[in-house]
Coordinates of N, CA, C and O in Angstrom, one line a residue:
A1 N -126.4 134.0 -42.5 CA -125.7 135.0 -43.0 C -124.6 135.6 -43.3 O -123.8 134.8 -43.1
G2 N -124.9 136.1 -44.0 CA -123.5 136.5 -45.3 C -124.0 135.1 -47.3 O -123.0 135.5 -47.6
L3 N -124.2 134.7 -46.7 CA -124.8 134.6 -47.9 C -125.9 134.4 -49.0 O -127.2 135.8 -48.3
T4 N -125.9 134.7 -49.9 CA -126.2 135.6 -50.8 C -127.4 134.1 -51.8 O -127.3 132.8 -51.1
G5 N -128.6 135.2 -51.9 CA -129.8 134.2 -52.5 C -131.3 134.1 -51.5 O -131.1 134.5 -50.9
K6 N -131.8 133.1 -52.1 CA -133.1 133.7 -51.1 C -133.4 131.8 -50.0 O -132.7 131.5 -50.4
V7 N -133.6 132.9 -48.9 CA -133.5 131.7 -47.6 C -135.0 131.8 -47.0 O -135.8 132.1 -47.7
S8 N -136.0 130.4 -47.6 CA -136.2 130.5 -46.6 C -136.8 129.2 -44.9 O -135.7 128.6 -44.8
F9 N -138.1 129.4 -45.2 CA -137.7 128.1 -44.1 C -140.0 128.0 -43.4 O -139.7 128.1 -42.4
P10 N -140.0 127.1 -43.7 CA -141.1 126.8 -43.2 C -141.7 126.0 -42.4 O -140.5 124.8 -41.7
L11 N -141.7 126.1 -41.4 CA -142.7 125.5 -40.2 C -142.9 124.1 -39.9 O -144.7 123.8 -40.3
G12 N -142.1 123.2 -39.1 CA -143.7 122.2 -39.6 C -143.9 122.5 -38.6 O -144.2 123.6 -37.7
A13 N -145.2 121.3 -38.1 CA -146.5 121.4 -37.3 C -146.2 120.6 -35.2 O -145.1 120.0 -35.9
V14 N -147.1 121.4 -34.8 CA -146.7 121.1 -33.0 C -148.0 120.0 -33.0 O -148.9 120.1 -33.9
D15 N -146.9 118.6 -32.6 CA -147.6 118.2 -32.6 C -149.6 118.3 -32.0 O -149.7 119.4 -31.3
P16 N -150.9 118.8 -32.8 CA -152.4 118.8 -32.1 C -152.6 118.4 -30.5 O -153.3 119.4 -30.0
R17 N -152.5 118.0 -29.7 CA -153.1 117.0 -29.0 C -152.3 117.5 -27.4 O -153.2 117.2 -26.5
L18 N -151.2 118.2 -28.0 CA -151.2 119.6 -26.8 C -151.8 120.6 -26.6 O -152.2 120.8 -27.6
N19 N -151.4 120.2 -24.8 CA -151.9 121.5 -24.3 C -151.7 122.8 -23.8 O -152.0 121.7 -22.7
L20 N -151.2 123.3 -23.6 CA -149.9 124.1 -23.4 C -150.7 125.5 -22.6 O -151.2 126.1 -23.4
P21 N -150.3 125.5 -21.6 CA -151.9 126.7 -20.9 C -151.0 128.3 -21.8 O -149.4 128.3 -22.4
A22 N -151.0 129.2 -21.7 CA -151.0 130.8 -22.4 C -149.3 131.1 -22.4 O -149.1 130.5 -21.1
C23 N -148.4 131.7 -23.0 CA -147.5 132.4 -22.7 C -147.2 133.2 -22.6 O -147.9 133.9 -24.4
A24 N -147.2 134.6 -21.9 CA -146.6 136.0 -21.6 C -145.8 136.9 -23.0 O -146.1 136.6 -23.0
A25 N -144.3 135.6 -22.9 CA -143.6 135.0 -23.6 C -142.9 134.4 -24.3 O -141.7 134.3 -23.3
P26 N -142.5 134.1 -24.9 CA -142.2 133.3 -25.5 C -141.1 133.5 -26.1 O -140.4 134.2 -26.0
E27 N -140.2 132.0 -25.6 CA -138.3 132.1 -25.7 C -138.2 131.0 -26.8 O -138.2 130.0 -26.6
A28 N -137.1 131.4 -28.3 CA -137.1 130.4 -29.3 C -135.6 130.2 -28.6 O -134.7 131.5 -28.0
F29 N -135.2 128.9 -29.3 CA -133.5 128.9 -28.9 C -133.5 127.3 -29.8 O -134.4 127.0 -29.6
L30 N -132.1 127.4 -29.6 CA -131.4 126.0 -30.5 C -131.5 124.6 -29.2 O -130.1 125.4 -29.0
P31 N -131.6 124.6 -29.6 CA -130.9 122.7 -29.7 C -129.8 122.6 -29.4 O -129.2 123.4 -30.6
A32 N -128.9 122.1 -28.3 CA -127.6 121.5 -28.7 C -127.1 120.9 -29.1 O -127.2 120.1 -29.5
G33 N -125.9 121.6 -30.2 CA -125.6 120.4 -31.6 C -126.4 120.7 -32.5 O -125.9 120.1 -34.0
M34 N -127.6 121.6 -33.4 CA -128.0 121.7 -33.4 C -128.3 122.5 -34.7 O -127.2 123.8 -33.5
R35 N -128.5 123.0 -35.2 CA -127.4 123.7 -37.2 C -128.4 124.0 -37.5 O -129.7 124.1 -38.3
L36 N -128.5 124.9 -38.0 CA -130.2 126.4 -38.5 C -129.6 126.2 -40.2 O -129.3 127.1 -41.4
W37 N -129.9 124.7 -40.1 CA -129.3 124.4 -42.3 C -130.3 122.6 -41.9 O -130.2 122.5 -41.2
G38 N -131.1 123.1 -43.4 CA -132.1 122.1 -44.1 C -132.8 121.7 -43.1 O -133.3 122.6 -42.4
N39 N -132.9 119.7 -42.7 CA -133.9 119.5 -41.7 C -133.6 120.0 -40.1 O -132.3 119.5 -39.5
A40 N -134.2 121.0 -39.4 CA -133.4 121.4 -38.2 C -134.7 121.3 -37.1 O -136.2 121.6 -38.1
T41 N -134.6 121.5 -35.7 CA -135.7 121.8 -34.9 C -135.0 123.3 -34.2 O -134.0 123.3 -33.8
V42 N -136.0 123.3 -33.6 CA -136.5 125.0 -32.8 C -137.1 125.2 -31.9 O -138.0 124.7 -31.5
G43 N -136.5 125.5 -30.4 CA -136.8 124.8 -29.5 C -137.5 126.0 -29.4 O -137.4 127.1 -29.1
V44 N -138.7 126.1 -27.9 CA -139.9 127.4 -27.8 C -140.1 126.9 -26.0 O -140.8 125.5 -25.8
R45 N -139.1 127.5 -25.0 CA -140.1 127.5 -24.0 C -141.3 128.2 -23.2 O -140.4 129.9 -24.0
C46 N -141.2 128.8 -22.3 CA -142.2 129.8 -21.6 C -141.8 129.4 -19.8 O -141.5 128.0 -19.1
G47 N -140.9 130.3 -19.6 CA -140.9 130.8 -18.3 C -141.7 131.0 -17.3 O -143.1 131.1 -18.1
G48 N -141.7 131.3 -16.0 CA -142.6 132.0 -14.9 C -143.1 130.9 -14.9 O -143.4 129.7 -13.9
A49 N -144.2 131.3 -14.1 CA -145.8 130.2 -13.6 C -146.1 128.8 -14.9 O -146.1 127.7 -13.9
N50 N -146.3 129.3 -16.1 CA -146.4 128.1 -16.8 C -145.7 127.7 -17.2 O -144.7 128.1 -18.6
T51 N -144.6 127.0 -16.9 CA -142.9 126.1 -17.4 C -143.4 125.4 -18.8 O -143.7 123.8 -17.6
W52 N -142.9 125.5 -19.7 CA -142.9 124.3 -20.8 C -141.5 124.4 -21.8 O -141.4 125.3 -22.0
I53 N -142.1 122.9 -21.9 CA -141.3 123.5 -23.8 C -141.3 122.5 -24.6 O -141.2 121.4 -24.1
V54 N -141.1 122.8 -25.6 CA -141.6 122.5 -26.9 C -140.8 122.8 -27.9 O -139.7 123.5 -28.4
Y55 N -140.4 121.3 -29.0 CA -140.4 121.5 -30.3 C -140.7 121.6 -31.8 O -142.0 120.5 -31.8
V56 N -140.2 122.3 -32.3 CA -140.4 123.2 -33.5 C -139.8 122.0 -34.7 O -139.1 122.9 -34.6
P57 N -140.6 122.0 -35.8 CA -139.4 121.6 -36.7 C -139.5 122.8 -38.2 O -140.8 123.3 -37.8
V58 N -138.3 122.5 -38.7 CA -138.2 123.8 -39.3 C -137.1 123.4 -40.6 O -136.2 122.6 -40.3
K59 N -137.8 123.3 -41.6 CA -137.3 123.1 -43.1 C -135.9 124.8 -43.3 O -136.9 125.0 -43.8
I60 N -135.0 124.9 -43.7 CA -133.9 125.3 -43.9 C -133.6 125.6 -45.5 O -132.6 124.6 -45.0
R61 N -133.5 126.0 -46.4 CA -133.8 126.5 -47.6 C -132.9 127.0 -48.2 O -132.9 128.1 -47.8
V62 N -131.6 127.8 -48.7 CA -130.5 128.6 -49.0 C -131.0 128.4 -49.7 O -130.2 127.3 -51.2
I63 N -131.1 128.6 -52.1 CA -131.0 127.9 -52.8 C -130.8 130.6 -52.5 O -130.4 130.8 -53.6
T64 N -130.0 129.4 -54.2 CA -128.4 130.3 -54.5 C -128.1 129.3 -55.7 O -128.1 128.1 -56.1
P65 N -127.5 130.3 -56.2 CA -126.7 130.0 -57.9 C -125.2 129.1 -57.0 O -124.9 129.5 -56.2
V66 N -125.2 127.8 -57.5 CA -124.2 127.1 -57.0 C -122.8 126.7 -58.5 O -123.7 126.6 -59.0
V67 N -122.2 126.4 -58.7 CA -120.7 125.2 -59.4 C -121.2 124.7 -60.0 O -121.0 124.2 -58.9
M68 N -122.1 124.0 -60.4 CA -121.6 122.7 -61.0 C -120.2 122.4 -62.4 O -119.9 123.2 -63.3
A69 N -120.5 121.6 -62.7 CA -119.4 121.2 -64.1 C -119.9 120.8 -65.3 O -121.4 120.4 -65.0
A70 N -119.9 121.9 -66.4 CA -120.9 122.0 -67.4 C -120.2 120.2 -68.1 O -121.0 120.5 -69.2
R71 N -119.1 120.0 -67.5 CA -119.9 118.7 -68.6 C -118.0 117.6 -67.9 O -117.7 118.3 -67.1
P72 N -117.7 116.5 -68.6 CA -117.6 116.0 -67.4 C -116.2 116.4 -67.2 O -115.4 117.0 -68.6
L73 N -115.1 116.4 -66.0 CA -113.8 116.8 -65.5 C -113.2 116.0 -64.7 O -113.1 115.3 -65.5
A74 N -111.5 116.2 -65.7 CA -111.0 114.7 -65.5 C -110.0 115.5 -64.3 O -110.0 116.0 -63.6
Q75 N -109.4 113.9 -63.5 CA -108.6 114.1 -62.5 C -107.7 114.7 -62.4 O -107.0 114.8 -64.0
G76 N -106.8 116.1 -62.5 CA -106.1 116.9 -63.0 C -106.2 117.8 -63.6 O -105.0 118.0 -64.5
Q77 N -107.2 118.2 -64.5 CA -107.7 119.3 -65.2 C -107.5 120.5 -64.7 O -108.5 120.4 -63.2
T78 N -107.2 121.4 -65.2 CA -106.9 122.9 -65.0 C -108.8 123.4 -65.0 O -109.3 123.4 -66.5
I79 N -109.2 124.3 -64.2 CA -110.2 124.6 -64.8 C -110.3 125.6 -65.2 O -109.1 126.5 -64.6
E80 N -111.4 126.8 -66.2 CA -111.2 127.0 -67.1 C -112.9 127.4 -67.0 O -113.8 126.3 -66.8
V81 N -113.0 128.2 -67.2 CA -114.7 129.3 -67.2 C -115.9 128.5 -68.3 O -116.8 128.2 -67.6
E82 N -115.0 127.9 -69.1 CA -115.8 127.1 -71.0 C -116.5 125.6 -69.7 O -117.4 124.8 -69.8
D83 N -115.8 124.8 -68.5 CA -115.5 124.0 -67.7 C -117.2 123.4 -67.0 O -117.0 122.8 -66.1
V84 N -117.2 125.5 -66.2 CA -118.6 125.7 -64.8 C -119.5 126.7 -65.6 O -119.6 126.6 -66.5
L85 N -120.6 126.3 -64.5 CA -122.2 127.0 -65.1 C -122.2 126.7 -63.6 O -122.4 126.2 -62.6
L86 N -123.6 127.8 -63.7 CA -123.9 128.2 -62.5 C -124.9 127.8 -62.4 O -126.3 127.8 -63.3
Q87 N -126.0 127.1 -61.4 CA -127.0 127.2 -61.4 C -127.4 127.5 -60.1 O -127.1 126.7 -59.1
E88 N -128.7 126.9 -60.2 CA -129.4 127.5 -58.9 C -129.9 125.9 -58.3 O -130.6 125.1 -58.4
A89 N -129.5 126.4 -56.3 CA -129.5 124.7 -56.2 C -129.8 125.0 -54.8 O -129.5 126.1 -53.4
D90 N -130.4 124.5 -53.4 CA -130.5 123.9 -52.2 C -129.3 123.7 -51.4 O -128.3 123.1 -51.1
L91 N -128.2 125.1 -50.4 CA -126.7 124.9 -50.4 C -126.6 123.8 -49.0 O -126.5 121.9 -48.5
A92 N -128.7 123.3 -48.5 CA -128.7 122.2 -47.4 C -128.6 121.2 -47.6 O -128.3 119.9 -47.0
Q93 N -129.4 120.9 -48.9 CA -129.1 119.4 -49.5 C -127.4 118.8 -50.3 O -127.4 117.7 -50.6
L94 N -126.8 120.2 -50.2 CA -125.5 119.5 -50.3 C -124.3 119.8 -49.6 O -125.2 120.3 -49.0
P95 N -122.6 119.4 -50.5 CA -121.9 119.9 -49.0 C -120.9 120.8 -49.2 O -121.9 121.8 -49.5
T96 N -121.0 121.1 -47.2 CA -120.2 122.7 -47.3 C -119.5 122.5 -48.1 O -119.5 124.0 -47.4
S97 N -118.8 122.4 -48.5 CA -117.9 122.6 -49.1 C -117.8 122.9 -50.8 O -116.9 123.5 -52.0
A98 N -119.0 123.4 -51.3 CA -119.6 123.0 -52.1 C -119.3 125.0 -52.4 O -119.3 125.2 -51.7
L99 N -119.2 125.2 -54.2 CA -118.5 126.9 -54.4 C -119.7 127.0 -55.3 O -120.7 126.1 -55.6
T100 N -120.1 128.6 -54.8 CA -120.9 129.2 -54.5 C -120.6 130.8 -56.1 O -121.3 131.4 -55.7
D101 N -118.9 130.9 -56.0 CA -118.7 131.1 -56.7 C -118.0 131.0 -57.7 O -117.5 129.8 -57.5
A102 N -117.4 131.1 -59.4 CA -117.0 130.5 -60.2 C -114.9 130.5 -60.2 O -114.4 129.4 -60.3
R103 N -114.9 131.7 -59.3 CA -114.1 132.9 -59.9 C -112.8 131.0 -58.2 O -111.7 131.3 -58.2
Q104 N -113.5 130.9 -57.0 CA -112.8 130.0 -56.9 C -112.5 128.4 -57.1 O -111.3 127.6 -56.5
A105 N -112.9 128.9 -58.3 CA -112.9 127.3 -59.4 C -111.3 127.8 -60.1 O -109.9 126.4 -60.9
L106 N -111.6 129.4 -60.9 CA -111.0 129.3 -62.0 C -109.9 129.1 -61.5 O -109.0 129.9 -61.4
G107 N -109.4 127.8 -62.8 CA -107.7 128.0 -62.5 C -106.8 127.0 -61.6 O -105.9 126.8 -61.8
R108 N -107.7 126.2 -60.2 CA -107.1 125.9 -60.3 C -107.5 123.6 -60.3 O -107.6 124.2 -61.8
I109 N -107.0 123.1 -59.8 CA -106.6 122.1 -60.2 C -107.5 120.0 -60.2 O -107.2 120.4 -58.5
L110 N -108.2 119.8 -60.6 CA -109.2 118.8 -59.5 C -108.4 117.6 -59.0 O -107.3 117.0 -59.7
T111 N -108.3 117.2 -57.9 CA -107.6 116.1 -57.2 C -108.8 114.6 -57.8 O -108.8 113.9 -57.3
L112 N -110.0 114.7 -58.0 CA -111.0 113.5 -58.6 C -111.7 113.9 -59.6 O -112.2 115.8 -60.3
G113 N -112.1 113.5 -60.8 CA -113.2 113.7 -62.2 C -114.1 114.0 -61.5 O -114.8 114.1 -60.4
V114 N -115.2 114.7 -61.9 CA -116.1 114.8 -61.3 C -117.6 115.4 -63.1 O -117.0 115.2 -63.8
A115 N -118.7 114.2 -62.6 CA -119.9 114.2 -63.7 C -120.5 115.7 -64.0 O -120.5 116.5 -63.2
P116 N -120.8 115.7 -65.6 CA -121.5 116.8 -65.5 C -122.9 117.1 -64.6 O -123.3 116.2 -64.6
G117 N -123.3 118.7 -63.7 CA -124.5 118.9 -63.0 C -123.9 118.5 -61.9 O -124.3 118.7 -60.9
Q118 N -123.0 118.0 -62.3 CA -122.4 117.7 -60.2 C -121.8 118.7 -60.0 O -120.9 119.6 -60.3
P119 N -121.6 119.2 -58.3 CA -121.2 120.6 -57.8 C -119.8 120.1 -57.5 O -119.5 119.3 -57.1
L120 N -118.9 121.0 -57.8 CA -117.5 121.7 -57.6 C -117.5 121.7 -56.0 O -118.1 122.8 -54.8
R121 N -116.9 121.6 -55.4 CA -116.1 121.8 -53.7 C -114.7 122.0 -53.7 O -114.2 121.5 -54.6
H122 N -114.9 123.2 -52.8 CA -113.3 122.8 -52.4 C -112.5 122.2 -52.2 O -110.7 122.2 -52.8
D123 N -112.9 120.6 -51.4 CA -112.0 119.5 -51.5 C -111.7 119.1 -52.4 O -111.5 117.6 -52.9
L124 N -112.2 119.4 -53.3 CA -111.6 118.4 -54.7 C -110.8 119.1 -55.5 O -110.2 119.2 -56.7
L125 N -110.7 120.5 -55.3 CA -109.8 121.0 -56.0 C -108.3 121.7 -54.7 O -108.1 121.9 -54.0
R126 N -107.4 122.3 -56.3 CA -106.0 121.7 -55.1 C -105.7 123.5 -56.1 O -105.8 123.6 -57.5
S127 N -104.3 124.0 -55.6 CA -104.3 125.6 -56.3 C -103.4 124.8 -57.5 O -102.2 123.7 -57.5
A128 N -102.6 124.9 -58.4 CA -101.8 124.7 -59.4 C -101.1 125.3 -58.6 O -100.0 126.7 -58.0
P129 N -99.8 124.5 -58.7 CA -98.1 124.7 -58.4 C -97.2 126.5 -58.9 O -97.8 126.2 -60.8
V130 N -97.4 127.5 -58.9 CA -96.6 128.5 -59.3 C -94.9 127.8 -59.1 O -94.0 129.3 -59.7
V131 N -94.0 127.1 -58.6 CA -92.0 126.0 -59.0 C -93.3 125.7 -59.5 O -93.4 124.5 -57.9
Q132 N -92.0 124.8 -59.5 CA -92.1 123.4 -60.0 C -90.6 123.0 -59.8 O -89.8 123.3 -60.0
Q133 N -90.9 121.7 -59.0 CA -89.2 121.9 -59.0 C -88.6 121.1 -60.1 O -88.4 120.9 -61.2
G134 N -87.1 121.7 -59.9 CA -86.4 121.7 -60.8 C -86.2 122.7 -61.9 O -85.6 123.4 -62.7
Q135 N -87.8 123.4 -61.3 CA -87.2 125.1 -62.6 C -86.6 126.8 -62.3 O -86.6 126.4 -60.7
A136 N -86.0 126.8 -63.0 CA -84.7 127.4 -62.3 C -86.0 129.6 -62.3 O -87.7 129.5 -62.6
V137 N -85.5 129.8 -62.0 CA -86.8 130.7 -60.4 C -85.9 131.7 -60.1 O -85.1 131.7 -60.0
V138 N -86.2 133.3 -59.7 CA -85.4 134.2 -59.4 C -86.3 134.0 -57.7 O -86.8 134.5 -57.8
L139 N -85.4 134.1 -57.1 CA -85.0 134.3 -55.5 C -84.6 136.2 -55.8 O -83.4 136.8 -55.3
R140 N -86.0 136.7 -55.0 CA -85.8 137.6 -54.0 C -85.7 138.7 -52.9 O -86.3 137.9 -51.6
S141 N -84.7 138.9 -51.8 CA -85.6 139.5 -50.3 C -85.6 141.4 -50.7 O -84.4 142.1 -51.1
Q142 N -85.5 141.9 -49.6 CA -85.8 142.4 -49.1 C -85.7 143.1 -47.7 O -86.1 142.8 -47.4
G143 N -85.7 144.7 -47.0 CA -85.4 144.3 -45.9 C -85.4 146.4 -45.9 O -84.8 146.6 -47.0
S144 N -85.0 146.8 -44.0 CA -84.6 148.5 -45.0 C -83.9 148.7 -46.2 O -82.6 148.7 -45.3
G145 N -83.9 149.2 -46.5 CA -83.3 149.8 -47.6 C -82.1 149.5 -49.1 O -81.5 149.3 -49.4
F146 N -82.3 148.4 -48.2 CA -81.7 147.8 -49.9 C -82.8 146.0 -50.1 O -83.9 145.5 -50.2
R147 N -82.4 145.1 -51.5 CA -83.0 144.4 -52.8 C -82.1 144.4 -53.1 O -81.7 144.8 -54.1
V148 N -82.4 142.4 -53.1 CA -81.2 141.8 -54.0 C -82.6 141.1 -54.4 O -83.5 140.2 -54.0
S149 N -81.4 140.4 -56.1 CA -82.7 139.1 -56.4 C -81.6 138.6 -57.1 O -80.2 138.7 -56.9
A150 N -81.3 137.3 -56.8 CA -80.9 136.7 -57.7 C -81.3 135.0 -58.4 O -82.3 135.0 -57.8
E151 N -80.5 134.2 -58.8 CA -81.8 132.5 -60.1 C -80.5 131.4 -59.0 O -79.9 131.5 -57.6
G152 N -81.6 130.5 -59.3 CA -81.1 129.5 -58.3 C -83.2 128.7 -58.7 O -83.3 128.6 -59.9
K153 N -82.8 126.9 -57.9 CA -82.9 125.3 -59.0 C -83.9 126.1 -57.8 O -83.7 125.2 -56.7
A154 N -85.1 125.3 -58.2 CA -86.1 124.8 -58.0 C -86.1 123.2 -57.4 O -85.3 122.2 -58.1
L155 N -85.6 123.2 -55.9 CA -86.1 121.6 -55.2 C -87.0 120.7 -55.1 O -87.2 119.7 -54.7
T156 N -88.0 121.9 -54.4 CA -89.7 121.7 -55.0 C -90.4 122.4 -55.2 O -90.3 123.0 -56.0
N157 N -91.6 121.4 -55.9 CA -92.9 122.1 -56.3 C -94.0 123.2 -54.4 O -93.4 122.7 -53.8
G158 N -93.7 124.2 -55.4 CA -95.0 125.6 -54.4 C -96.4 125.7 -55.5 O -95.5 126.3 -55.9
T159 N -97.6 126.3 -54.0 CA -98.2 126.9 -55.3 C -98.3 128.0 -54.1 O -97.2 128.4 -53.2
E160 N -99.0 129.1 -54.5 CA -99.0 130.7 -53.9 C -99.0 130.0 -52.9 O -99.7 129.7 -51.4
G161 N -97.0 131.7 -51.6 CA -97.4 131.8 -50.5 C -97.7 130.0 -49.5 O -96.7 130.2 -48.0
Q162 N -96.7 129.2 -50.3 CA -95.7 127.4 -49.6 C -94.5 127.9 -49.9 O -94.2 128.5 -50.8
V163 N -94.2 127.0 -49.0 CA -92.8 127.7 -48.7 C -91.8 126.4 -49.0 O -92.5 125.2 -49.8
V164 N -90.9 126.8 -50.2 CA -90.3 125.5 -52.0 C -88.7 125.8 -51.2 O -88.2 126.8 -50.9
Q165 N -87.9 124.9 -51.4 CA -86.0 125.0 -51.5 C -85.9 125.4 -52.3 O -86.6 124.6 -54.3
V166 N -84.7 126.2 -52.6 CA -83.7 126.2 -54.0 C -83.0 126.4 -53.1 O -82.1 126.6 -52.8
R167 N -81.7 126.0 -54.9 CA -80.8 126.0 -54.7 C -79.9 126.8 -55.4 O -80.4 126.9 -56.2
T168 N -78.6 128.0 -54.9 CA -78.5 128.9 -55.2 C -77.5 128.5 -55.8 O -76.9 127.1 -56.1
A169 N -76.8 128.4 -56.8 CA -75.9 128.7 -57.8 C -74.5 128.2 -56.9 O -74.1 128.1 -57.4
S170 N -74.2 128.8 -55.7 CA -73.2 128.2 -54.7 C -73.3 127.7 -54.1 O -72.4 127.2 -53.0
G171 N -74.3 126.8 -54.5 CA -74.6 124.8 -54.0 C -75.8 125.4 -52.5 O -75.9 124.3 -52.1
Q172 N -75.7 126.5 -52.1 CA -77.1 127.0 -51.2 C -77.4 126.4 -51.0 O -78.6 126.5 -51.6
T173 N -78.4 125.8 -50.5 CA -80.1 125.7 -49.8 C -80.8 126.4 -48.9 O -80.7 127.4 -48.4
V174 N -81.1 127.3 -49.7 CA -82.1 127.5 -49.0 C -83.9 128.1 -48.8 O -84.5 126.9 -49.8
S175 N -84.7 128.9 -48.3 CA -85.7 128.9 -48.7 C -86.6 129.8 -48.0 O -86.4 130.7 -47.6
G176 N -88.0 129.2 -48.8 CA -88.8 130.8 -49.9 C -89.9 130.4 -49.9 O -90.2 129.4 -49.7
I177 N -91.1 131.7 -50.2 CA -92.4 131.8 -50.7 C -92.6 131.8 -51.6 O -92.4 132.5 -52.4
A178 N -92.8 130.3 -52.0 CA -92.8 130.5 -53.6 C -94.3 132.1 -53.9 O -94.9 132.4 -53.4
R179 N -94.3 132.7 -55.0 CA -94.5 133.7 -55.7 C -95.1 133.3 -57.4 O -94.7 132.3 -57.8
P180 N -96.4 133.7 -57.4 CA -96.1 133.4 -59.3 C -95.6 133.8 -59.8 O -95.2 135.3 -59.8
G181 N -95.0 134.1 -61.6 CA -94.0 134.4 -62.1 C -92.2 133.8 -61.3 O -91.2 133.5 -61.9
A182 N -92.6 132.2 -60.8 CA -91.6 131.5 -61.1 C -89.6 132.7 -59.5 O -89.5 132.3 -59.5
V183 N -90.9 133.0 -58.9 CA -89.9 133.9 -58.2 C -90.5 133.0 -56.7 O -91.5 133.1 -56.1
V184 N -89.4 133.9 -55.3 CA -89.0 132.7 -54.4 C -89.2 134.2 -53.8 O -88.0 134.4 -53.6
E185 N -89.7 134.1 -52.7 CA -89.2 135.7 -52.2 C -88.9 135.0 -49.9 O -89.0 133.8 -49.5
I186 N -87.4 135.7 -50.3 CA -86.6 135.1 -49.0 C -86.4 136.2 -48.4 O -87.1 137.7 -48.4
A187 N -87.5 136.1 -46.9 CA -87.8 136.7 -45.5 C -85.9 137.0 -45.1 O -85.2 136.8 -44.5
Y188 N -85.7 138.5 -45.0 CA -84.8 138.6 -44.5 C -85.1 139.3 -42.8 O -85.8 140.7 -42.6

């Protein structure tokens, strides 16, 4: 549920040597610890007078566009539109953190190099800093009926939403939330 693409799930064969009595209301269940992805097993049980359980193999495939490297990408490189392409692949055969939307990669920085044709993954990307150590920043704070701003100097790096330290013109150190455009929001 929630994934784009085509889902298929061909069932494997049950051992033909089994001779199970007929069941009026068979019930499918997922064995403990099993996930419905890739090669899996689904249980079928019959209750009542003829009690039995059988396990049926199933191969669940989700074919959808996946974000791939269009060319060799180096560690520390910021991802741009020409660096990626969408290619259909089976999500069940890829790491769970593979990206399916190119917007999730654009503007982010690679933590490891990636070869052409390899999928981009969440765990290989980090956000670009919006505030950098030593940078002049604008401190902003607002509350009920007021809004103030001041200048300061960032003492730490921070991506959007991270807490950063800033030294004010008076020498005081304050903490705030990094925002794009070298802005640090101070909660009041």
